[in-house]
PDB file of C-alpha atoms in Angstrom:
ATOM      1  CA  MET A  14      75.315  91.132  60.608  1.00 37.00           C
ATOM      2  CA  MET A  15      77.657  90.747  63.572  1.00 40.00           C
ATOM      3  CA  PRO A  16      79.486  93.933  64.653  1.00 48.00           C
ATOM      4  CA  ASP A  17      83.200  94.065  63.901  1.00 48.00           C
ATOM      5  CA  VAL A  18      85.010  93.921  67.258  1.00 55.00           C
ATOM      6  CA  THR A  19      88.494  94.324  65.803  1.00 59.00           C
ATOM      7  CA  ASP A  20      88.128  98.100  65.807  1.00 70.00           C
ATOM      8  CA  ARG A  21      87.397  98.167  69.536  1.00 79.00           C
ATOM      9  CA  PRO A  22      90.241  98.859  71.985  1.00 85.00           C
ATOM     10  CA  SER A  23      91.763  95.974  73.865  1.00 90.00           C
ATOM     11  CA  VAL A  24      91.998  95.817  77.630  1.00 91.00           C
ATOM     12  CA  ALA A  25      95.753  96.344  77.383  1.00 93.00           C
ATOM     13  CA  GLN A  26      95.271  99.514  75.327  1.00 92.00           C
ATOM     14  CA  LEU A  27      92.732 100.883  77.788  1.00 93.00           C
ATOM     15  CA  VAL A  28      94.976 100.154  80.748  1.00 95.00           C
ATOM     16  CA  ALA A  29      97.940 101.846  79.054  1.00 95.00           C
ATOM     17  CA  GLY A  30      95.932 104.958  78.274  1.00 95.00           C
ATOM     18  CA  ALA A  31      94.402 105.143  81.737  1.00 95.00           C
ATOM     19  CA  THR A  32      97.819 104.727  83.337  1.00 97.00           C
ATOM     20  CA  GLN A  33      99.028 107.858  81.530  1.00 96.00           C
ATOM     21  CA  VAL A  34      95.902 109.807  82.508  1.00 96.00           C
ATOM     22  CA  LEU A  35      96.173 108.846  86.174  1.00 96.00           C
ATOM     23  CA  ALA A  36      99.918 109.537  86.276  1.00 96.00           C
ATOM     24  CA  GLN A  37      99.306 113.037  84.936  1.00 95.00           C
ATOM     25  CA  ALA A  38      96.669 113.532  87.634  1.00 95.00           C
ATOM     26  CA  GLY A  39      99.248 112.740  90.338  1.00 94.00           C
ATOM     27  CA  VAL A  40      97.914 109.327  91.342  1.00 94.00           C
ATOM     28  CA  SER A  41     100.733 107.528  93.134  1.00 91.00           C
ATOM     29  CA  SER A  42     100.075 104.065  91.665  1.00 94.00           C
ATOM     30  CA  PRO A  43      98.611 104.750  88.210  1.00 96.00           C
ATOM     31  CA  GLY A  44      99.350 101.348  86.664  1.00 95.00           C
ATOM     32  CA  HIS A  45      97.916  99.394  89.574  1.00 95.00           C
ATOM     33  CA  ASP A  46      94.823 101.591  89.706  1.00 95.00           C
ATOM     34  CA  ALA A  47      94.245 101.399  85.942  1.00 96.00           C
ATOM     35  CA  ARG A  48      94.322  97.610  86.091  1.00 95.00           C
ATOM     36  CA  ALA A  49      91.999  97.542  89.096  1.00 95.00           C
ATOM     37  CA  LEU A  50      89.525  99.841  87.361  1.00 96.00           C
ATOM     38  CA  ALA A  51      89.619  97.708  84.209  1.00 95.00           C
ATOM     39  CA  ALA A  52      88.865  94.580  86.236  1.00 94.00           C
ATOM     40  CA  TYR A  53      86.032  96.437  87.967  1.00 94.00           C
ATOM     41  CA  ALA A  54      84.544  97.576  84.635  1.00 94.00           C
ATOM     42  CA  LEU A  55      84.749  94.046  83.258  1.00 93.00           C
ATOM     43  CA  GLY A  56      83.251  92.504  86.386  1.00 90.00           C
ATOM     44  CA  VAL A  57      86.240  90.277  87.120  1.00 91.00           C
ATOM     45  CA  GLU A  58      88.691  90.029  90.009  1.00 87.00           C
ATOM     46  CA  LYS A  59      91.874  89.918  87.908  1.00 86.00           C
ATOM     47  CA  LEU A  60      92.873  90.641  84.312  1.00 86.00           C
ATOM     48  CA  TYR A  61      94.760  87.387  83.854  1.00 81.00           C
ATOM     49  CA  GLY A  62      94.295  86.230  80.253  1.00 80.00           C
ATOM     50  CA  LEU A  63      92.111  89.214  79.354  1.00 79.00           C
ATOM     51  CA  LEU A  64      94.609  91.834  78.142  1.00 83.00           C
ATOM     52  CA  ASP A  65      93.948  91.029  74.479  1.00 82.00           C
ATOM     53  CA  ARG A  66      90.183  91.038  74.948  1.00 81.00           C
ATOM     54  CA  ARG A  67      88.233  93.648  72.959  1.00 89.00           C
ATOM     55  CA  VAL A  68      85.962  95.758  75.152  1.00 85.00           C
ATOM     56  CA  ASP A  69      82.264  96.222  74.440  1.00 89.00           C
ATOM     57  CA  ASP A  70      80.442  99.532  74.728  1.00 89.00           C
ATOM     58  CA  ALA A  71      79.055  98.910  78.214  1.00 92.00           C
ATOM     59  CA  ALA A  72      82.430  97.981  79.716  1.00 90.00           C
ATOM     60  CA  LEU A  73      84.109 100.854  77.877  1.00 92.00           C
ATOM     61  CA  ALA A  74      81.627 103.361  79.318  1.00 94.00           C
ATOM     62  CA  ALA A  75      82.005 101.920  82.824  1.00 95.00           C
ATOM     63  CA  PHE A  76      85.790 102.056  82.569  1.00 94.00           C
ATOM     64  CA  ALA A  77      85.823 105.637  81.286  1.00 95.00           C
ATOM     65  CA  ALA A  78      83.550 106.776  84.116  1.00 96.00           C
ATOM     66  CA  ALA A  79      85.672 105.000  86.724  1.00 96.00           C
ATOM     67  CA  VAL A  80      88.920 106.478  85.382  1.00 96.00           C
ATOM     68  CA  GLU A  81      87.380 109.949  85.409  1.00 96.00           C
ATOM     69  CA  ARG A  82      86.429 109.542  89.061  1.00 96.00           C
ATOM     70  CA  ARG A  83      89.926 108.357  89.926  1.00 96.00           C
ATOM     71  CA  ARG A  84      91.460 111.196  87.913  1.00 95.00           C
ATOM     72  CA  HIS A  85      89.694 113.569  90.290  1.00 95.00           C
ATOM     73  CA  ARG A  86      91.362 111.677  93.156  1.00 95.00           C
ATOM     74  CA  GLU A  87      88.345 109.844  94.480  1.00 95.00           C
ATOM     75  CA  PRO A  88      89.792 106.852  96.360  1.00 95.00           C
ATOM     76  CA  LEU A  89      90.120 103.711  94.299  1.00 95.00           C
ATOM     77  CA  GLN A  90      88.453 101.751  97.097  1.00 95.00           C
ATOM     78  CA  HIS A  91      85.360 103.957  96.966  1.00 95.00           C
ATOM     79  CA  ILE A  92      85.062 103.465  93.222  1.00 96.00           C
ATOM     80  CA  VAL A  93      85.356  99.670  93.233  1.00 95.00           C
ATOM     81  CA  GLY A  94      83.582  99.362  96.598  1.00 95.00           C
ATOM     82  CA  SER A  95      86.094  97.158  98.375  1.00 95.00           C
ATOM     83  CA  THR A  96      89.679  96.718  99.492  1.00 95.00           C
ATOM     84  CA  GLY A  97      91.932  93.862 100.526  1.00 95.00           C
ATOM     85  CA  PHE A  98      93.037  93.515 104.139  1.00 97.00           C
ATOM     86  CA  ARG A  99      95.124  90.484 105.028  1.00 96.00           C
ATOM     87  CA  TYR A 100      92.997  87.507 103.878  1.00 95.00           C
ATOM     88  CA  LEU A 101      89.794  89.520 103.695  1.00 97.00           C
ATOM     89  CA  THR A 102      87.978  91.512 101.056  1.00 96.00           C
ATOM     90  CA  LEU A 103      86.299  94.333 102.938  1.00 97.00           C
ATOM     91  CA  ALA A 104      83.463  96.487 101.682  1.00 97.00           C
ATOM     92  CA  VAL A 105      84.278 100.185 101.954  1.00 96.00           C
ATOM     93  CA  GLU A 106      82.070 103.225 101.590  1.00 94.00           C
ATOM     94  CA  PRO A 107      82.254 107.017 101.908  1.00 94.00           C
ATOM     95  CA  GLY A 108      82.066 108.175 105.510  1.00 93.00           C
ATOM     96  CA  VAL A 109      84.133 105.307 106.925  1.00 96.00           C
ATOM     97  CA  PHE A 110      87.929 105.209 107.106  1.00 94.00           C
ATOM     98  CA  VAL A 111      89.511 103.086 104.367  1.00 94.00           C
ATOM     99  CA  PRO A 112      91.720 100.334 105.873  1.00 95.00           C
ATOM    100  CA  ARG A 113      95.424 100.731 105.085  1.00 92.00           C
ATOM    101  CA  PRO A 114      97.984  97.982 104.375  1.00 93.00           C
ATOM    102  CA  GLU A 115     100.263  99.176 107.186  1.00 94.00           C
ATOM    103  CA  THR A 116      97.550  98.347 109.720  1.00 96.00           C
ATOM    104  CA  GLU A 117      97.858  94.676 108.770  1.00 97.00           C
ATOM    105  CA  VAL A 118     101.041  94.599 110.884  1.00 96.00           C
ATOM    106  CA  VAL A 119      99.082  95.932 113.871  1.00 97.00           C
ATOM    107  CA  ALA A 120      96.525  93.181 113.382  1.00 98.00           C
ATOM    108  CA  GLN A 121      99.326  90.610 113.181  1.00 98.00           C
ATOM    109  CA  VAL A 122     100.548  91.379 116.702  1.00 98.00           C
ATOM    110  CA  ALA A 123      97.052  90.851 118.111  1.00 98.00           C
ATOM    111  CA  ILE A 124      96.562  87.684 116.043  1.00 98.00           C
ATOM    112  CA  ASP A 125      99.848  86.186 117.221  1.00 98.00           C
ATOM    113  CA  GLU A 126      98.936  86.809 120.861  1.00 98.00           C
ATOM    114  CA  ALA A 127      95.423  85.400 120.424  1.00 98.00           C
ATOM    115  CA  ASP A 128      96.788  82.342 118.652  1.00 98.00           C
ATOM    116  CA  ALA A 129      99.281  81.706 121.445  1.00 98.00           C
ATOM    117  CA  LEU A 130      96.503  81.909 124.037  1.00 98.00           C
ATOM    118  CA  CYS A 131      94.337  79.507 122.038  1.00 96.00           C
ATOM    119  CA  ARG A 132      97.201  77.049 121.792  1.00 96.00           C
ATOM    120  CA  ALA A 133      97.500  77.237 125.582  1.00 96.00           C
ATOM    121  CA  GLY A 134      93.854  76.237 125.899  1.00 95.00           C
ATOM    122  CA  ALA A 135      92.294  79.655 126.493  1.00 96.00           C
ATOM    123  CA  ALA A 136      89.520  81.433 124.613  1.00 96.00           C
ATOM    124  CA  PRO A 137      91.121  84.886 124.259  1.00 98.00           C
ATOM    125  CA  ILE A 138      88.933  87.930 124.774  1.00 98.00           C
ATOM    126  CA  VAL A 139      89.914  90.609 122.247  1.00 98.00           C
ATOM    127  CA  VAL A 140      88.668  94.188 121.970  1.00 98.00           C
ATOM    128  CA  ASP A 141      89.189  96.365 118.880  1.00 98.00           C
ATOM    129  CA  LEU A 142      88.721 100.031 119.780  1.00 98.00           C
ATOM    130  CA  CYS A 143      88.001 102.452 116.889  1.00 97.00           C
ATOM    131  CA  CYS A 144      87.290  99.552 114.550  1.00 98.00           C
ATOM    132  CA  GLY A 145      86.432 101.492 111.373  1.00 97.00           C
ATOM    133  CA  ALA A 146      85.473  99.030 108.623  1.00 97.00           C
ATOM    134  CA  GLY A 147      86.321  96.126 110.930  1.00 98.00           C
ATOM    135  CA  GLY A 148      89.544  94.877 109.380  1.00 98.00           C
ATOM    136  CA  ILE A 149      91.401  94.125 112.608  1.00 98.00           C
ATOM    137  CA  ALA A 150      88.468  92.661 114.523  1.00 98.00           C
ATOM    138  CA  ILE A 151      87.333  90.427 111.660  1.00 98.00           C
ATOM    139  CA  SER A 152      90.902  89.310 110.934  1.00 98.00           C
ATOM    140  CA  VAL A 153      91.329  88.159 114.526  1.00 98.00           C
ATOM    141  CA  ALA A 154      87.953  86.427 114.494  1.00 98.00           C
ATOM    142  CA  THR A 155      88.631  84.573 111.234  1.00 97.00           C
ATOM    143  CA  GLU A 156      92.313  83.758 111.729  1.00 97.00           C
ATOM    144  CA  VAL A 157      91.953  82.720 115.376  1.00 97.00           C
ATOM    145  CA  PRO A 158      88.473  81.133 115.475  1.00 94.00           C
ATOM    146  CA  GLY A 159      88.577  80.501 119.214  1.00 92.00           C
ATOM    147  CA  SER A 160      88.718  84.223 119.984  1.00 96.00           C
ATOM    148  CA  LEU A 161      85.857  86.200 121.531  1.00 97.00           C
ATOM    149  CA  VAL A 162      86.034  89.527 119.725  1.00 98.00           C
ATOM    150  CA  THR A 163      84.341  92.847 120.494  1.00 98.00           C
ATOM    151  CA  ALA A 164      84.574  95.820 118.123  1.00 98.00           C
ATOM    152  CA  VAL A 165      83.759  99.410 119.052  1.00 98.00           C
ATOM    153  CA  ASP A 166      83.528 102.650 117.107  1.00 98.00           C
ATOM    154  CA  LEU A 167      82.028 106.072 117.743  1.00 97.00           C
ATOM    155  CA  SER A 168      80.660 106.185 114.195  1.00 97.00           C
ATOM    156  CA  ALA A 169      77.337 104.457 113.576  1.00 97.00           C
ATOM    157  CA  ALA A 170      78.304 104.103 109.916  1.00 97.00           C
ATOM    158  CA  ALA A 171      81.524 102.312 110.889  1.00 97.00           C
ATOM    159  CA  VAL A 172      79.673  99.917 113.194  1.00 98.00           C
ATOM    160  CA  ALA A 173      77.160  99.138 110.448  1.00 97.00           C
ATOM    161  CA  LEU A 174      79.918  98.540 107.906  1.00 98.00           C
ATOM    162  CA  THR A 175      81.824  96.285 110.310  1.00 98.00           C
ATOM    163  CA  ARG A 176      78.637  94.278 110.809  1.00 97.00           C
ATOM    164  CA  ARG A 177      78.245  93.959 107.045  1.00 97.00           C
ATOM    165  CA  ASN A 178      81.860  92.877 106.599  1.00 98.00           C
ATOM    166  CA  ALA A 179      81.674  90.405 109.470  1.00 98.00           C
ATOM    167  CA  HIS A 180      78.586  88.807 107.951  1.00 97.00           C
ATOM    168  CA  ALA A 181      80.298  88.556 104.556  1.00 97.00           C
ATOM    169  CA  ALA A 182      83.303  86.888 106.207  1.00 97.00           C
ATOM    170  CA  GLY A 183      81.086  84.359 107.970  1.00 95.00           C
ATOM    171  CA  VAL A 184      81.722  85.753 111.453  1.00 95.00           C
ATOM    172  CA  GLY A 185      78.550  85.390 113.469  1.00 84.00           C
ATOM    173  CA  ALA A 186      79.735  85.855 117.045  1.00 89.00           C
ATOM    174  CA  LEU A 187      81.377  89.288 116.773  1.00 96.00           C
ATOM    175  CA  ARG A 188      80.091  91.701 119.412  1.00 97.00           C
ATOM    176  CA  LEU A 189      79.617  95.234 118.062  1.00 97.00           C
ATOM    177  CA  GLU A 190      79.147  98.391 120.088  1.00 97.00           C
ATOM    178  CA  GLN A 191      78.787 102.044 119.156  1.00 97.00           C
ATOM    179  CA  GLY A 192      80.640 103.997 121.797  1.00 97.00           C
ATOM    180  CA  ASP A 193      83.219 106.627 122.676  1.00 97.00           C
ATOM    181  CA  VAL A 194      86.595 105.467 124.021  1.00 97.00           C
ATOM    182  CA  ARG A 195      86.569 108.523 126.280  1.00 97.00           C
ATOM    183  CA  GLU A 196      83.484 107.195 128.089  1.00 97.00           C
ATOM    184  CA  PRO A 197      84.681 105.677 131.396  1.00 96.00           C
ATOM    185  CA  GLU A 198      81.896 103.069 131.442  1.00 96.00           C
ATOM    186  CA  LEU A 199      82.508 101.774 127.921  1.00 98.00           C
ATOM    187  CA  LEU A 200      82.413  97.946 127.990  1.00 98.00           C
ATOM    188  CA  ALA A 201      82.366  98.063 131.792  1.00 97.00           C
ATOM    189  CA  ASP A 202      81.272  94.415 131.873  1.00 97.00           C
ATOM    190  CA  LEU A 203      84.723  93.511 130.516  1.00 98.00           C
ATOM    191  CA  ASP A 204      86.791  95.447 133.056  1.00 98.00           C
ATOM    192  CA  GLU A 205      90.025  93.527 133.832  1.00 98.00           C
ATOM    193  CA  ALA A 206      88.805  90.550 131.780  1.00 98.00           C
ATOM    194  CA  VAL A 207      90.261  91.285 128.333  1.00 98.00           C
ATOM    195  CA  ASP A 208      93.374  89.552 127.036  1.00 98.00           C
ATOM    196  CA  ILE A 209      94.142  91.853 124.086  1.00 98.00           C
ATOM    197  CA  VAL A 210      93.178  95.431 123.251  1.00 98.00           C
ATOM    198  CA  VAL A 211      94.096  96.481 119.741  1.00 98.00           C
ATOM    199  CA  SER A 212      93.369  99.851 118.173  1.00 98.00           C
ATOM    200  CA  ASN A 213      93.967 102.018 115.138  1.00 98.00           C
ATOM    201  CA  PRO A 214      92.610 105.267 116.571  1.00 97.00           C
ATOM    202  CA  PRO A 215      92.582 108.690 114.921  1.00 96.00           C
ATOM    203  CA  TYR A 216      95.968 110.259 115.635  1.00 94.00           C
ATOM    204  CA  ILE A 217      96.677 113.064 113.147  1.00 91.00           C
ATOM    205  CA  PRO A 218      97.308 116.468 114.811  1.00 88.00           C
ATOM    206  CA  SER A 219      94.695 119.080 113.920  1.00 83.00           C
ATOM    207  CA  ASP A 220      97.206 121.244 112.060  1.00 79.00           C
ATOM    208  CA  ALA A 221      98.737 118.375 110.072  1.00 82.00           C
ATOM    209  CA  VAL A 222      96.176 118.237 107.258  1.00 85.00           C
ATOM    210  CA  PRO A 223      97.009 115.321 104.924  1.00 87.00           C
ATOM    211  CA  ILE A 224      98.422 116.262 101.522  1.00 85.00           C
ATOM    212  CA  GLU A 225      96.777 113.413  99.601  1.00 87.00           C
ATOM    213  CA  PRO A 226      93.297 114.402  98.340  1.00 88.00           C
ATOM    214  CA  GLU A 227      92.141 110.794  98.784  1.00 87.00           C
ATOM    215  CA  VAL A 228      92.686 111.150 102.533  1.00 90.00           C
ATOM    216  CA  ARG A 229      92.054 114.860 103.083  1.00 90.00           C
ATOM    217  CA  ASP A 230      88.828 115.060 101.075  1.00 85.00           C
ATOM    218  CA  HIS A 231      87.336 111.608 101.542  1.00 89.00           C
ATOM    219  CA  ASP A 232      88.293 109.987 104.851  1.00 86.00           C
ATOM    220  CA  PRO A 233      86.071 111.299 107.668  1.00 87.00           C
ATOM    221  CA  ASP A 234      87.643 113.799 110.067  1.00 86.00           C
ATOM    222  CA  LEU A 235      86.357 111.683 112.950  1.00 87.00           C
ATOM    223  CA  ALA A 236      88.696 108.878 111.884  1.00 89.00           C
ATOM    224  CA  LEU A 237      91.700 111.093 111.121  1.00 89.00           C
ATOM    225  CA  TYR A 238      92.265 113.755 113.771  1.00 88.00           C
ATOM    226  CA  GLY A 239      93.232 112.571 117.227  1.00 92.00           C
ATOM    227  CA  GLY A 240      92.689 115.819 119.085  1.00 90.00           C
ATOM    228  CA  GLY A 241      95.137 118.075 120.891  1.00 89.00           C
ATOM    229  CA  GLU A 242      98.262 119.682 119.494  1.00 87.00           C
ATOM    230  CA  ASP A 243     100.038 116.335 119.228  1.00 91.00           C
ATOM    231  CA  GLY A 244      97.055 114.367 117.908  1.00 94.00           C
ATOM    232  CA  LEU A 245      97.182 112.015 120.888  1.00 96.00           C
ATOM    233  CA  GLU A 246      94.075 112.988 122.835  1.00 96.00           C
ATOM    234  CA  ILE A 247      92.057 110.037 121.522  1.00 97.00           C
ATOM    235  CA  PRO A 248      95.053 107.635 121.653  1.00 98.00           C
ATOM    236  CA  ARG A 249      95.540 108.539 125.334  1.00 98.00           C
ATOM    237  CA  ALA A 250      91.870 107.754 125.923  1.00 98.00           C
ATOM    238  CA  VAL A 251      92.442 104.408 124.193  1.00 98.00           C
ATOM    239  CA  LEU A 252      95.352 103.725 126.545  1.00 98.00           C
ATOM    240  CA  ALA A 253      93.213 104.549 129.584  1.00 98.00           C
ATOM    241  CA  ALA A 254      90.383 102.334 128.363  1.00 98.00           C
ATOM    242  CA  ALA A 255      92.803  99.523 127.540  1.00 98.00           C
ATOM    243  CA  HIS A 256      94.364  99.652 130.993  1.00 98.00           C
ATOM    244  CA  ARG A 257      90.916  99.427 132.571  1.00 98.00           C
ATOM    245  CA  LEU A 258      89.757  96.585 130.325  1.00 98.00           C
ATOM    246  CA  LEU A 259      92.869  94.397 130.267  1.00 98.00           C
ATOM    247  CA  ARG A 260      93.611  91.737 132.838  1.00 98.00           C
ATOM    248  CA  PRO A 261      97.065  91.947 134.464  1.00 98.00           C
ATOM    249  CA  GLY A 262      99.573  90.923 131.809  1.00 98.00           C
ATOM    250  CA  GLY A 263      97.104  91.590 128.994  1.00 98.00           C
ATOM    251  CA  LEU A 264      98.456  92.963 125.718  1.00 98.00           C
ATOM    252  CA  LEU A 265      97.998  96.435 124.252  1.00 98.00           C
ATOM    253  CA  VAL A 266      98.629  97.144 120.549  1.00 98.00           C
ATOM    254  CA  MET A 267      97.932 100.685 119.299  1.00 98.00           C
ATOM    255  CA  GLU A 268      98.813 102.214 115.948  1.00 97.00           C
ATOM    256  CA  HIS A 269     100.365 105.680 115.739  1.00 97.00           C
ATOM    257  CA  ALA A 270     102.121 107.953 113.269  1.00 93.00           C
ATOM    258  CA  GLU A 271     105.828 107.545 112.603  1.00 92.00           C
ATOM    259  CA  VAL A 272     106.667 110.832 114.334  1.00 93.00           C
ATOM    260  CA  GLN A 273     104.675 109.852 117.444  1.00 95.00           C
ATOM    261  CA  GLN A 274     106.843 106.885 118.445  1.00 96.00           C
ATOM    262  CA  ALA A 275     108.460 108.474 121.506  1.00 97.00           C
ATOM    263  CA  ALA A 276     105.286 110.254 122.620  1.00 96.00           C
ATOM    264  CA  ALA A 277     103.212 107.080 122.271  1.00 97.00           C
ATOM    265  CA  GLN A 278     105.707 105.055 124.304  1.00 98.00           C
ATOM    266  CA  THR A 279     105.747 107.717 127.011  1.00 98.00           C
ATOM    267  CA  ALA A 280     101.948 107.877 127.092  1.00 98.00           C
ATOM    268  CA  ALA A 281     101.708 104.089 127.357  1.00 98.00           C
ATOM    269  CA  THR A 282     104.194 104.010 130.223  1.00 98.00           C
ATOM    270  CA  HIS A 283     102.338 106.791 132.057  1.00 98.00           C
ATOM    271  CA  ALA A 284      99.079 104.861 131.561  1.00 97.00           C
ATOM    272  CA  GLY A 285     100.527 101.924 133.490  1.00 97.00           C
ATOM    273  CA  PHE A 286     101.893  99.632 130.790  1.00 98.00           C
ATOM    274  CA  THR A 287     105.164  97.742 131.066  1.00 98.00           C
ATOM    275  CA  ASP A 288     107.483  96.177 128.505  1.00 97.00           C
ATOM    276  CA  VAL A 289     106.579  99.082 126.230  1.00 98.00           C
ATOM    277  CA  HIS A 290     108.116  98.897 122.770  1.00 98.00           C
ATOM    278  CA  THR A 291     107.444  99.745 119.134  1.00 97.00           C
ATOM    279  CA  VAL A 292     106.499  97.524 116.216  1.00 97.00           C
ATOM    280  CA  GLU A 293     107.567  98.573 112.726  1.00 95.00           C
ATOM    281  CA  ASP A 294     105.529  98.161 109.568  1.00 93.00           C
ATOM    282  CA  LEU A 295     106.794  96.396 106.437  1.00 89.00           C
ATOM    283  CA  SER A 296     108.549  99.551 105.253  1.00 91.00           C
ATOM    284  CA  GLY A 297     110.513  99.799 108.512  1.00 93.00           C
ATOM    285  CA  ARG A 298     108.572 102.750 109.909  1.00 95.00           C
ATOM    286  CA  PRO A 299     107.490 102.852 113.577  1.00 96.00           C
ATOM    287  CA  ARG A 300     103.832 101.833 113.405  1.00 96.00           C
ATOM    288  CA  ALA A 301     102.449 100.741 116.770  1.00 98.00           C
ATOM    289  CA  VAL A 302     103.144 100.859 120.477  1.00 98.00           C
ATOM    290  CA  VAL A 303     102.915  97.542 122.319  1.00 98.00           C
ATOM    291  CA  GLY A 304     102.853  96.920 126.041  1.00 98.00           C
ATOM    292  CA  ARG A 305     101.546  94.771 128.890  1.00 98.00           C
ATOM    293  CA  ARG A 306      99.160  95.878 131.612  1.00 97.00           C
ATOM    294  CA  GLY A 307     101.248  96.059 134.770  1.00 89.00           C
TER     295      GLY A 307
END
């Protein structure tokens, strides 16, 4: 005798219930997360056409476990194992910084410059310092195929994850290095040869502990705290490395916190960059300092 599926909850009912649970737990996007967790439990990318579907025991158990993890503020990306970044789907894992949507704007500046150089007949040399999961570096490599991209991170786990994501994206020529941006010989073979240096370095001041549990308890400290009272110790090292690596006229793009706009511009100017200005993210917040090597 076939089991009666009419008494099982539908996907829509599960999503509605999970949305309430996640909202009560303080999750900032409960509806979005509930839908993403339902798709994950069902093994699909989207829920289009599935809201009336009745859920079997295996999917129900998977969904309940995923919602419970999210209720305790484990990052959604860690639960489902991936996140979107521009045109990419990146694998994410504990111990490596989760790429953020606002960084897509930082990547865009580097991509536009690389594309312009390609159109002029050059093969742009691009370096991504503090690459994390590889979102910026892989975006440049896939969106501007003529680019020669190098990605660097201090974390061995980040370098390994970038390699995994690059392979999944079909990028075979990406150069990967584990290294410290404070090391004066880092990528010494590229001194004054690079066209674009782009970076999303750690920049949070040590006393500005993030409020969100997803960030505070799950992103690695190595990728969050920039050092020094203003959080700009590592960013200043990025600026020094960028100035050494870039050819004259080469482009710097470095992400920073909203409150660091003036300090980042000053640091870039002191490091020898000209035409220093700020790029805003899609919400209108100051997001990155941009400049040219003088």
